[in-house]
Coordinates of C-alpha atoms in Angstrom, one line a residue:
E13 CA 186.7 70.8 170.0
E14 CA 189.4 72.4 167.9
D15 CA 186.7 74.4 166.1
R16 CA 185.3 76.0 169.2
G17 CA 185.3 79.8 169.0
K18 CA 186.1 80.0 165.3
R19 CA 183.9 81.4 162.5
L20 CA 183.7 78.4 160.2
A21 CA 181.9 77.4 157.0
R22 CA 181.6 73.8 155.7
A23 CA 181.9 74.1 151.9
L24 CA 179.9 71.4 150.0
A25 CA 180.8 70.7 146.4
W26 CA 179.0 69.8 143.2
V27 CA 180.5 69.0 139.8
R28 CA 179.7 70.8 136.5
A29 CA 180.3 69.1 133.2
D30 CA 180.7 72.5 131.6
P31 CA 180.3 76.1 132.8
T32 CA 176.5 76.2 132.1
D33 CA 175.8 72.7 133.5
N34 CA 173.4 72.3 136.5
G35 CA 175.9 71.4 139.2
Y36 CA 173.1 70.3 141.6
A37 CA 172.7 67.2 139.4
R38 CA 176.1 65.8 140.5
P39 CA 176.9 66.3 144.2
L40 CA 180.4 65.5 145.2
D41 CA 179.4 63.7 148.3
G42 CA 181.9 62.6 151.0
V43 CA 184.2 65.6 150.6
V44 CA 183.8 68.6 152.8
A45 CA 186.2 71.6 153.0
V46 CA 186.2 73.3 156.4
V47 CA 187.0 77.0 156.0
D48 CA 188.0 79.6 158.6
L49 CA 186.1 82.7 157.4
N50 CA 188.1 85.2 159.5
K51 CA 191.4 84.0 158.1
M52 CA 190.0 82.8 154.8
E53 CA 192.0 79.6 155.1
V54 CA 191.0 76.0 154.5
L55 CA 191.6 74.3 157.9
R56 CA 191.0 70.8 156.6
V57 CA 189.4 68.6 154.0
E58 CA 187.2 65.9 155.5
D59 CA 186.9 62.7 153.4
Y60 CA 184.0 60.3 154.1
G61 CA 184.7 57.9 151.3
I62 CA 184.0 57.7 147.6
V63 CA 180.5 57.8 146.2
P64 CA 180.0 57.6 142.4
L65 CA 178.6 60.7 140.8
P66 CA 174.9 60.5 139.5
P67 CA 175.0 59.7 135.8
E68 CA 172.4 62.1 134.4
P69 CA 172.5 65.9 133.9
G70 CA 169.6 68.0 135.2
N71 CA 169.8 71.0 132.9
W72 CA 166.9 73.5 132.8
T73 CA 168.0 76.5 130.8
R74 CA 166.5 77.3 127.4
N75 CA 169.7 76.4 125.5
H76 CA 169.3 72.8 126.8
I77 CA 165.5 72.5 126.4
T78 CA 165.1 72.8 122.6
Q79 CA 161.7 71.1 122.2
T80 CA 158.8 73.2 123.7
R81 CA 155.1 73.1 123.4
N82 CA 153.6 74.7 120.3
D83 CA 149.9 74.8 121.3
Q84 CA 150.1 77.8 123.7
K85 CA 148.4 81.0 122.3
P86 CA 149.3 84.5 123.6
L87 CA 147.6 85.8 126.7
E88 CA 147.8 89.5 126.9
I89 CA 146.9 91.6 130.0
V90 CA 145.9 95.1 128.8
Q91 CA 144.9 98.2 130.7
D92 CA 144.4 100.8 128.0
E93 CA 143.4 103.5 130.6
G94 CA 146.2 102.6 132.9
P95 CA 146.1 101.1 136.4
S96 CA 143.7 102.0 139.2
F97 CA 146.4 102.6 141.7
S98 CA 148.5 105.7 142.3
V99 CA 152.0 106.1 143.7
D100 CA 153.4 109.1 145.5
G101 CA 157.0 108.3 146.5
H102 CA 156.5 105.1 148.6
E103 CA 152.9 105.7 149.4
I104 CA 150.4 103.6 147.4
R105 CA 146.7 104.2 147.0
W106 CA 144.4 101.7 145.4
Q107 CA 140.6 102.0 145.6
K108 CA 140.0 102.2 149.4
W109 CA 143.4 101.0 150.5
R110 CA 146.3 103.3 151.5
F111 CA 149.7 102.2 152.7
R112 CA 153.4 102.8 152.3
I113 CA 156.2 100.4 151.5
G114 CA 159.9 100.1 152.5
F115 CA 162.7 97.7 151.8
T116 CA 165.5 96.5 154.1
P117 CA 168.5 94.3 153.4
R118 CA 167.3 91.7 156.0
E119 CA 163.6 91.5 155.6
G120 CA 163.1 92.7 152.1
L121 CA 159.7 94.3 151.5
V122 CA 158.0 96.0 154.5
L123 CA 154.5 97.4 154.7
Y124 CA 153.8 100.5 156.8
T125 CA 150.6 102.3 157.9
V126 CA 148.1 100.0 156.2
G127 CA 144.6 101.5 156.3
Y128 CA 141.2 101.2 154.5
E129 CA 138.8 104.0 153.8
D130 CA 135.3 103.5 155.2
Q131 CA 132.6 106.1 154.9
G132 CA 135.1 108.9 154.3
Q133 CA 137.4 107.8 157.2
L134 CA 140.8 106.1 156.9
R135 CA 140.8 103.3 159.4
S136 CA 144.1 101.7 160.5
I137 CA 144.7 98.0 160.3
L138 CA 148.5 97.5 160.5
H139 CA 151.3 99.8 161.6
R140 CA 154.1 97.6 160.1
A141 CA 154.2 94.1 158.5
S142 CA 157.2 92.1 157.4
L143 CA 158.8 88.7 157.4
S144 CA 161.0 88.6 160.5
D145 CA 162.8 85.3 159.9
M146 CA 162.8 82.0 158.2
V147 CA 164.6 78.7 158.7
V148 CA 165.1 75.7 156.5
P149 CA 165.8 72.6 158.7
Y150 CA 166.9 69.4 157.0
G151 CA 165.8 66.0 158.2
D152 CA 168.8 64.0 156.9
P153 CA 171.3 63.0 159.6
G154 CA 174.0 62.5 157.0
E155 CA 177.3 64.5 157.2
A156 CA 176.4 66.7 154.3
S157 CA 172.9 67.6 155.5
F158 CA 172.4 67.6 159.3
R159 CA 174.1 71.1 159.7
K160 CA 171.8 72.6 157.0
N161 CA 169.6 74.9 159.0
A162 CA 169.9 78.1 157.1
F163 CA 168.4 81.3 158.5
D164 CA 167.7 82.8 155.1
I165 CA 166.6 86.2 156.6
G166 CA 168.6 86.4 159.8
E167 CA 171.9 85.1 158.4
Y168 CA 171.9 85.9 154.7
G169 CA 169.4 88.8 154.3
M170 CA 166.4 88.2 152.0
G171 CA 166.5 91.8 150.8
Q172 CA 170.1 91.6 149.7
L173 CA 169.2 88.6 147.6
A174 CA 166.3 90.1 145.7
N175 CA 166.0 89.7 141.9
S176 CA 165.8 92.5 139.4
L177 CA 162.3 91.7 138.0
T178 CA 161.5 91.5 134.3
L179 CA 158.3 92.6 132.6
G180 CA 156.4 89.8 131.0
C181 CA 158.2 87.1 132.9
D182 CA 158.0 87.9 136.6
C183 CA 155.0 90.2 136.4
L184 CA 152.3 90.8 133.8
G185 CA 150.1 93.8 133.0
H186 CA 150.7 97.5 133.8
I187 CA 153.6 97.4 136.3
H188 CA 155.1 100.0 138.6
Y189 CA 158.6 99.0 139.8
F190 CA 160.4 100.2 142.8
D191 CA 164.2 100.1 143.1
A192 CA 165.7 98.9 146.4
H193 CA 168.5 101.0 147.9
M194 CA 170.4 99.6 150.8
T195 CA 173.9 99.2 152.2
D196 CA 175.8 96.0 151.5
S197 CA 177.8 93.9 154.0
R198 CA 180.8 96.2 153.7
G199 CA 178.8 99.4 154.3
G200 CA 178.7 100.5 150.7
L201 CA 175.6 101.6 148.6
S202 CA 173.8 98.8 146.9
T203 CA 170.9 99.3 144.5
I204 CA 168.7 96.5 143.1
Q205 CA 166.8 97.8 140.1
N206 CA 163.1 96.8 139.8
A207 CA 163.3 94.9 143.1
V208 CA 159.6 95.4 143.9
C209 CA 156.7 94.9 141.5
L210 CA 153.3 96.6 141.9
H211 CA 150.4 95.5 139.7
E212 CA 146.7 94.6 139.6
E213 CA 145.3 91.1 138.9
D214 CA 141.9 89.6 138.1
D215 CA 140.9 87.2 140.8
G216 CA 137.7 85.6 139.6
I217 CA 134.4 86.0 141.4
L218 CA 134.3 88.2 144.5
W219 CA 130.5 87.8 145.2
K220 CA 127.5 86.4 143.3
H221 CA 123.9 85.5 143.9
T222 CA 121.1 84.2 141.6
D223 CA 117.5 84.5 142.8
W224 CA 115.9 81.6 141.1
R225 CA 112.5 83.0 142.0
T226 CA 112.9 86.4 140.3
E227 CA 115.7 85.4 137.9
E228 CA 117.8 88.3 139.1
V229 CA 121.5 87.7 138.9
E230 CA 124.3 89.8 140.2
V231 CA 128.0 89.0 140.1
R232 CA 131.1 91.1 140.8
R233 CA 134.5 90.1 139.8
S234 CA 137.4 90.4 142.2
R235 CA 140.5 92.4 141.5
R236 CA 143.5 92.5 143.8
L237 CA 146.5 94.7 144.1
V238 CA 149.8 92.8 144.5
V239 CA 153.1 94.1 145.9
S240 CA 155.9 91.5 145.5
F241 CA 159.6 90.7 145.3
I242 CA 161.5 87.5 144.5
A243 CA 164.8 86.4 146.1
T244 CA 167.3 83.7 145.1
V245 CA 168.8 82.0 148.1
G246 CA 171.4 79.6 146.7
N247 CA 169.5 76.9 145.0
Y248 CA 166.0 78.1 146.0
E249 CA 163.7 80.9 144.9
Y250 CA 161.1 82.5 147.1
G251 CA 158.4 84.9 145.8
F252 CA 156.8 87.1 148.4
Y253 CA 153.4 88.5 147.5
W254 CA 151.3 90.9 149.6
K255 CA 147.8 90.9 148.1
F256 CA 145.2 93.5 148.8
Y257 CA 141.5 92.6 148.1
Q258 CA 138.4 94.8 147.5
D259 CA 136.6 93.3 150.5
A260 CA 139.4 94.6 152.7
S261 CA 141.2 91.3 153.1
L262 CA 145.0 91.1 153.1
E263 CA 147.0 88.0 152.1
L264 CA 150.6 87.1 152.3
E265 CA 151.4 84.4 149.8
I266 CA 154.9 82.8 149.4
K267 CA 155.8 80.9 146.3
L268 CA 158.5 78.3 146.7
T269 CA 160.4 77.2 143.6
G270 CA 164.0 76.7 142.4
V271 CA 166.3 73.7 142.6
V272 CA 166.1 71.2 145.4
N273 CA 169.3 70.6 147.4
T274 CA 170.8 67.3 146.5
T275 CA 173.1 64.5 147.8
T276 CA 174.4 61.3 146.1
I277 CA 173.3 57.8 146.8
K278 CA 175.1 54.6 145.8
P279 CA 173.9 52.5 142.9
G280 CA 171.1 50.2 144.0
E281 CA 170.4 52.0 147.3
K282 CA 167.3 53.8 148.3
P283 CA 167.4 56.9 150.5
H284 CA 166.0 56.7 154.1
F285 CA 165.7 60.5 154.6
G286 CA 164.9 61.8 151.1
T287 CA 163.5 61.0 147.7
E288 CA 165.5 59.7 144.7
V289 CA 164.5 62.3 142.1
A290 CA 166.9 61.0 139.4
P291 CA 169.1 58.0 139.2
Q292 CA 171.5 58.0 142.3
L293 CA 170.4 61.6 143.1
N294 CA 168.7 62.2 146.5
A295 CA 166.7 65.2 147.5
P296 CA 166.7 65.2 151.4
Y297 CA 163.5 65.9 153.3
H298 CA 163.4 69.4 154.7
Q299 CA 161.1 72.2 155.8
H300 CA 160.7 75.9 154.9
I301 CA 159.4 77.7 158.0
F302 CA 158.7 81.5 158.1
N303 CA 157.7 84.0 160.7
A304 CA 155.7 87.1 159.9
R305 CA 155.8 90.0 162.3
L306 CA 152.5 91.9 162.3
D307 CA 152.5 95.1 164.3
M308 CA 148.7 95.4 164.6
C309 CA 146.8 98.7 164.8
V310 CA 143.1 97.7 164.4
D311 CA 141.3 101.1 164.6
G312 CA 144.0 102.3 166.9
E313 CA 146.9 101.0 169.0
N314 CA 145.2 99.3 171.9
N315 CA 144.3 95.8 170.7
S316 CA 143.5 92.4 172.2
V317 CA 143.7 88.8 170.7
Y318 CA 141.0 86.1 171.0
E319 CA 141.5 82.5 170.0
V320 CA 138.4 81.1 168.3
N321 CA 137.7 77.4 168.4
T322 CA 134.6 75.6 167.0
K323 CA 133.4 72.7 169.0
G324 CA 130.5 70.3 169.0
L325 CA 128.2 70.2 172.1
L326 CA 127.4 67.2 174.1
R327 CA 123.8 65.9 173.9
D328 CA 121.8 67.8 176.4
D329 CA 118.9 70.2 176.6
R330 CA 120.8 72.7 174.3
N331 CA 121.7 70.0 171.8
P332 CA 118.8 67.4 171.7
H333 CA 119.4 66.4 168.1
G334 CA 123.2 66.1 168.3
N335 CA 123.9 68.6 165.5
A336 CA 124.8 71.8 167.4
F337 CA 128.2 73.4 167.5
V338 CA 129.5 76.7 168.8
A339 CA 132.4 79.1 168.3
E340 CA 134.2 79.7 171.6
H341 CA 136.2 82.9 172.0
T342 CA 139.0 82.9 174.5
L343 CA 140.9 86.1 175.4
L344 CA 144.7 85.6 175.4
E345 CA 145.7 87.9 178.3
T346 CA 149.5 87.1 178.7
E347 CA 152.4 86.2 176.5
K348 CA 152.7 82.7 177.8
Q349 CA 149.0 82.1 177.3
A350 CA 149.4 83.3 173.7
Q351 CA 151.8 80.6 172.6
R352 CA 149.5 78.7 170.3
L353 CA 149.4 76.1 167.6
C354 CA 147.0 75.7 164.6
N355 CA 144.2 73.2 165.0
T356 CA 142.3 72.1 162.0
S357 CA 140.0 69.9 164.1
S358 CA 138.5 73.0 165.8
S359 CA 138.8 75.3 162.7
R360 CA 141.0 77.5 164.9
Y361 CA 141.8 81.1 164.0
W362 CA 142.7 84.2 165.9
K363 CA 140.9 87.5 166.1
I364 CA 142.6 90.8 166.8
V365 CA 140.1 93.3 168.2
N366 CA 140.0 96.8 169.5
P367 CA 137.9 96.7 172.7
S368 CA 137.4 100.4 172.6
V369 CA 135.7 100.6 169.2
R370 CA 132.4 98.9 168.7
N371 CA 130.4 98.1 165.6
R372 CA 126.7 98.5 165.2
M373 CA 126.1 95.1 166.9
N374 CA 128.0 96.5 169.9
E375 CA 130.9 94.1 169.3
P376 CA 134.5 95.1 169.2
V377 CA 135.8 95.7 165.7
G378 CA 138.4 93.2 164.6
Y379 CA 140.4 91.3 162.0
R380 CA 140.8 87.5 161.7
L381 CA 144.2 85.9 161.3
I382 CA 143.4 82.8 159.2
P383 CA 146.0 80.1 158.9
G384 CA 146.8 78.5 155.5
E385 CA 149.0 75.4 155.1
N386 CA 151.3 74.9 158.1
C387 CA 153.6 72.4 159.8
V388 CA 155.4 71.8 163.0
P389 CA 159.2 71.1 163.3
F390 CA 160.2 67.5 163.6
A391 CA 163.6 68.2 165.3
H392 CA 163.9 67.4 169.0
D393 CA 163.8 70.3 171.5
D394 CA 167.5 69.9 172.2
A395 CA 168.5 69.8 168.5
A396 CA 170.7 72.7 167.4
V397 CA 168.0 74.2 165.1
I398 CA 165.4 74.4 167.8
Q399 CA 167.9 75.8 170.3
R400 CA 168.7 78.6 167.8
A401 CA 165.1 79.1 166.4
G402 CA 162.8 78.6 169.3
F403 CA 160.0 80.4 167.5
L404 CA 159.5 77.3 165.4
K405 CA 157.7 75.6 168.3
R406 CA 154.6 77.7 168.2
H407 CA 152.5 79.1 165.3
L408 CA 151.2 82.1 167.2
W409 CA 153.1 84.4 169.6
V410 CA 151.8 87.7 170.9
T411 CA 154.0 90.3 172.6
P412 CA 153.5 93.9 173.7
Y413 CA 155.2 96.3 171.3
Q414 CA 158.9 96.9 172.0
L415 CA 161.1 98.9 169.6
D416 CA 164.0 96.5 169.9
E417 CA 162.0 93.3 169.4
K418 CA 162.0 93.0 165.6
Y419 CA 163.2 89.5 164.7
A420 CA 161.7 86.2 165.9
A421 CA 165.1 84.5 166.3
G422 CA 166.8 87.6 167.8
D423 CA 169.1 90.2 166.3
Y424 CA 172.1 87.9 165.6
P425 CA 171.3 84.3 164.8
N426 CA 174.4 83.8 162.7
Q427 CA 176.3 80.8 164.3
R428 CA 174.7 81.5 167.7
A429 CA 174.6 78.3 169.8
G430 CA 171.8 79.3 172.2
S431 CA 168.3 80.7 171.8
D432 CA 167.2 84.3 171.6
G433 CA 164.2 86.2 170.4
L434 CA 160.6 85.2 171.1
P435 CA 161.2 82.4 173.7
Q436 CA 163.3 84.8 175.8
W437 CA 161.0 87.8 175.5
I438 CA 157.9 86.0 176.5
A439 CA 159.5 84.6 179.7
A440 CA 158.5 87.9 181.3
N441 CA 154.9 86.9 180.7
R442 CA 153.8 90.5 180.0
S443 CA 150.2 91.5 179.6
I444 CA 148.9 91.6 176.0
A445 CA 145.3 92.6 176.6
D446 CA 144.1 96.0 175.5
T447 CA 147.5 97.3 174.6
D448 CA 149.9 98.0 171.7
I449 CA 150.6 94.4 170.5
V450 CA 152.6 92.6 167.9
A451 CA 151.4 89.2 166.5
W452 CA 154.0 86.8 165.3
Y453 CA 152.7 84.1 163.0
T454 CA 154.9 81.1 162.2
F455 CA 154.0 79.1 159.1
G456 CA 155.7 76.6 156.8
H457 CA 155.9 73.7 154.4
T458 CA 157.2 70.3 154.9
H459 CA 158.9 69.4 151.6
I460 CA 158.9 65.6 150.9
P461 CA 160.4 65.9 147.4
R462 CA 158.9 64.3 144.3
P463 CA 160.6 63.3 141.0
E464 CA 158.4 66.0 139.5
D465 CA 160.3 68.6 141.6
W466 CA 163.4 67.9 139.4
P467 CA 165.3 69.6 137.8
V468 CA 163.3 72.8 138.8
M469 CA 160.5 72.6 141.3
P470 CA 157.0 73.9 140.2
V471 CA 155.7 76.6 142.5
H472 CA 154.3 75.6 145.8
K473 CA 152.2 78.2 147.6
I474 CA 151.8 78.8 151.4
G475 CA 150.7 81.8 153.4
F476 CA 147.9 83.3 155.6
M477 CA 145.1 85.9 155.4
L478 CA 143.9 88.8 157.5
R479 CA 140.1 89.3 157.0
P480 CA 137.8 91.8 158.5
D481 CA 135.6 90.4 161.3
G482 CA 133.1 92.9 162.5
F483 CA 135.3 95.7 161.3
F484 CA 132.6 96.9 158.9
D485 CA 128.8 97.0 159.2
S486 CA 128.3 94.8 156.2
N487 CA 130.2 93.5 153.1
P488 CA 132.5 96.4 152.1
A489 CA 132.5 95.3 148.5
M490 CA 128.8 95.8 147.8
D491 CA 129.6 99.1 146.1
L492 CA 131.7 97.5 143.3
P493 CA 130.3 98.3 139.8
P494 CA 129.3 95.5 137.4
S495 CA 131.9 94.4 134.9
A496 CA 132.4 97.1 132.2
S497 CA 133.1 94.6 129.4
R498 CA 130.4 94.5 126.8
E499 CA 131.0 90.8 126.4
S500 CA 130.1 90.2 130.1
C501 CA 126.7 88.8 131.2
C502 CA 126.1 91.7 133.6
H503 CA 127.0 94.7 131.5
P504 CA 124.6 97.6 132.5
G505 CA 121.8 98.1 130.0
E506 CA 122.4 94.8 128.2
A507 CA 119.8 92.0 128.3

C-alpha cells in the first residue's frame, strides 16, 4: 500500500567475477532493491533469504572461447555488378516493388506506401506497417519473476535500443545502410549509425517443373530483398526482418536470440517453473508476444476481411466417398466479430480484399494474412499482464483506421494498472466492411528453455506472411529469367 502512486523500479542483481564476466550466470536471488525513480532513492532492500550462487561461469565472448572449429571454409557473397535495388532518400525500388521506410524511437523500422508494379501500374498493398507493441510475460510466480512483464516497445522503445550493424557479421553481401535519427528520452538528438540494413539474398527455388514426358525442365531461383534492424533489450536480442519476394509475397520474420533471464535454485532442487540450464541456474518459462499493425491498402483504401476455414463435409450426396472438403469464407463485418484466434485444425487464414476491384475471374482482389508459429497467453484474465495488454487475448483484431490508434496496448502502457488500446477501441463495435481498415496481428513464441539455450540462445524464428490471393491474373514471377550462372543447369543456350 505504501507504494501506491509512486513511480518505482525493482532492481534485480547478478554477480560478476570480473568486469567482462557474464553476470547472468550468477543471479543474486533473494535480494531486491526498490527504487523511487522520481526521487532516485532506494526506498528499501527486500531480503527473501540466502540462496547460494550457481558455481559455473557462462561466458560467451571470444576472449573466453579460445578453441573454435577449424573446418569452416570461407563463404563469400559477391555482386560484381552491384545490387538490383535503388535508393532515393528513403524510397526503395527493387524489381517490381516500391516502398519507403521510416524509423521511430518506439517502433523502430516502419514501412510506408508499399506497392507492386503490375502491367505498368503501381498497385498499392500497404499504407503503413510496423510493430505496434510486444510483451514478455514470465510464468514463474517467484518474487524475482512474477512482475517481469516487459513492454519492450511501449515502455522501453525498440527503436532507441537498435544496434549499429556491422558488415560481414550482421549482414552479408552488398549492403546499403540507413542511419536512424531520433530524439532521446530527454528531447535531445540521437543518431544510431547503420541502424537499418538493406540487402538481397538468395532464397532457393521459387518455382520449378519437370515434364517427364518431354524432358523439359524449367526452374527459377528465388531472390528476396531484406530490410532489417536488430535491437538489444537487456539480456535479449531481437532481429526484425521485412522480406520482399519476387512473387509479390511479403514476410515479417523475427529472430530471437541473446541470453535467457535467470534465477538461482538451491543445490539438489529442480525448478517447477523453468529449466535448469546449468548447475543451480534456472531459466524461467516465459513468452515473447508481438503485435504488428498493418494499415492495409489493397488496390485502394476500402478493404474488407474474410476469415477462411477449411472443413470436411459430412457424408451426403455432395460427399459420397467421404473425402470432400471445402474452404469457407466468412466476412468479418464488425470489430467484435473480428476478434479471432489461429486454428491449425481448420488451416485458418485471413484474406484482405478490395470489393470494388475484381480480377479476371470476377473475384475481389486480395492478400492472405498467413500465420506462422503462434501461442496464446497462459496468464489468467485478471492477471496484471492481461489487464495491461489485452491485445494478447486475440491473434487478429481489425479496426477502422483512426489517426490516434497506433499502439495495441495504448499510448502509455508504462506502469499503467488498467487496460487501454485494442480492447477499449473495439468496444464501439464499429463497422469494418468495405472501409479503410487496420489489421492487427498478434503472434508469439512460448519459450520453454533448453540447456542448449545457454549461455547464448541460438536464433529462434517466428513471423507471418502476406501473400497475393487473386491479386494477379496468374503467377507474377513467371517472367523471371533463368539463372545467369554458366555453372547452372538451366543457363540459356547450354545443353
